[in-house]
Structures are given as structure tokens and as C-alpha cells.
mmCIF file of C-alpha atoms in Angstrom:
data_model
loop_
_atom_site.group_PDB
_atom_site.id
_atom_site.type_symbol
_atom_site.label_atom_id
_atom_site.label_comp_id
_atom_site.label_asym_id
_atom_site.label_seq_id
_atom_site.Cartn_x
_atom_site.Cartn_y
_atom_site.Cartn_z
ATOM 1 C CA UNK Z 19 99.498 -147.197 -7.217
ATOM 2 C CA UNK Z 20 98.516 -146.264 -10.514
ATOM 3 C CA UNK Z 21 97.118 -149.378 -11.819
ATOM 4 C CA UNK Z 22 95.018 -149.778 -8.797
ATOM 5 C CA UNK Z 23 93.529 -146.437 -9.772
ATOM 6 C CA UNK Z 24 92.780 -147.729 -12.917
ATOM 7 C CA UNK Z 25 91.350 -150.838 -11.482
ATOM 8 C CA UNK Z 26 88.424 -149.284 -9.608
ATOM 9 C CA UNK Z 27 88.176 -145.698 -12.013
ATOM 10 C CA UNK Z 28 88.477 -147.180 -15.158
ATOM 11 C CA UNK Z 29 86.312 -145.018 -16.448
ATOM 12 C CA UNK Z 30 88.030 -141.273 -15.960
ATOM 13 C CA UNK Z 31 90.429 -142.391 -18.856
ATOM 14 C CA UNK Z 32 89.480 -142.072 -22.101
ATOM 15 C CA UNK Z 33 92.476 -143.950 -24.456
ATOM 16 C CA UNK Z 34 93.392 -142.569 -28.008
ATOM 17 C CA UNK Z 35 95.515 -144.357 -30.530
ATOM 18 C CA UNK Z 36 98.951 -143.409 -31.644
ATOM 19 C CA UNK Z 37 98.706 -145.912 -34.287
ATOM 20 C CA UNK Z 38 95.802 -147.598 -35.325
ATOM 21 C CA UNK Z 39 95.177 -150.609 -35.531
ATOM 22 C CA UNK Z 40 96.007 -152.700 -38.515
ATOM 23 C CA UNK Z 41 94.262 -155.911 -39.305
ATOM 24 C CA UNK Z 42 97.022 -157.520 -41.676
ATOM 25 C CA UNK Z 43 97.649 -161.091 -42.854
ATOM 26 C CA UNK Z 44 100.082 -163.108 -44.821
ATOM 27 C CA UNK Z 45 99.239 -166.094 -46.994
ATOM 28 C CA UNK Z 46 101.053 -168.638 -49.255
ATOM 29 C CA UNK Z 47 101.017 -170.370 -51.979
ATOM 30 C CA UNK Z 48 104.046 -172.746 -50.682
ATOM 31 C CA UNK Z 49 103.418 -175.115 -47.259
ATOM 32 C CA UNK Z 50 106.675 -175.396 -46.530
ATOM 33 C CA UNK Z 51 107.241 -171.527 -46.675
ATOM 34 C CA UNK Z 52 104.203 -170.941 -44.566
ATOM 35 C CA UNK Z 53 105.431 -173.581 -41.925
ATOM 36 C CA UNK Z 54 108.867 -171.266 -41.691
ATOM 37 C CA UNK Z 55 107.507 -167.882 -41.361
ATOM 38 C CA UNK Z 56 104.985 -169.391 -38.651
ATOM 39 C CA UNK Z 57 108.218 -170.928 -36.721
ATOM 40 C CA UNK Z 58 110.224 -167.952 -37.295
ATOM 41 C CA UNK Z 59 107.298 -165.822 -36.028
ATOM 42 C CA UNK Z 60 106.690 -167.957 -33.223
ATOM 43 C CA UNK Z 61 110.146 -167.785 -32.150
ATOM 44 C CA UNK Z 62 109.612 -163.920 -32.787
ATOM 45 C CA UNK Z 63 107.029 -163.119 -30.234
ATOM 46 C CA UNK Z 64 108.016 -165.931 -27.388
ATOM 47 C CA UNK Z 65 111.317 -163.167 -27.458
ATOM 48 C CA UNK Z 66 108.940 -160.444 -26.968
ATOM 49 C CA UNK Z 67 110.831 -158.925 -29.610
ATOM 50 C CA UNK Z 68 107.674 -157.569 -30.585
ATOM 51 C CA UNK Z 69 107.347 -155.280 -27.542
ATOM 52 C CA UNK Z 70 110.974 -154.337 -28.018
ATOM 53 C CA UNK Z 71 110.634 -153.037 -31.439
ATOM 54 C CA UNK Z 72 107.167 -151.200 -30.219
ATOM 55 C CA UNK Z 73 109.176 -150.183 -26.932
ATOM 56 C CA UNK Z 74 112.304 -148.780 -29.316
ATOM 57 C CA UNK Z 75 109.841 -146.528 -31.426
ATOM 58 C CA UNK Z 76 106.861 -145.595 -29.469
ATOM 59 C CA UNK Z 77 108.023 -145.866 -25.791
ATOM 60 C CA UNK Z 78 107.237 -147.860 -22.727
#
């Protein structure tokens, strides 16, 4: 029911930040070390262990 609030009043809530945002990179010097950590992070995120590491310290 909520999120159909939202839908049509989107504009009663006013969102704030725990953390903000943090525009980060990584970059190598070594191809072959790049092409791991881009598997590795692929496999990473298809998990959604991202969102259960997020979920674990900031909540649902």
C-alpha cells in the first residue's frame, strides 16, 4: 500500500542521506589484474551481496 502512495504523492517525501554518496574508482596498471577484479566483482553483485552487506549495516 505504501509504494502506491509513493507512486501518485511522490512529492510529500523529502529523502535525506545516511551516507553519501561516494563516486570511487579503481584502476590498473596490470590487464590481467583488472580482468579479475571485474569478474570477481561481477560475480559480486549478480549475488546481490552488495545489498546484503548494505542490508547487514544499515537495514532493509
Amino acid at each position: 500500500m505504501l509504494n502506491l502512495q509513493l507512486k501518485y504523492h511522490p512529492v510529500i517525501f523529502k529523502t535525506h542521506s545516511i551516507i553519501p554518496p561516494v563516486k570511487a574508482s579503481v584502476g590498473f596498471h596490470d590487464k590481467d589484474i583488472r580482468d579479475q577484479f571485474n569478474k570477481k566483482l561481477s560475480e559480486y553483485l549478480d549475488q546481490k551481496k552488495d545489498v546484503r552487506v548494505i542490508e547487514k549495516h544499515i537495514g532493509k
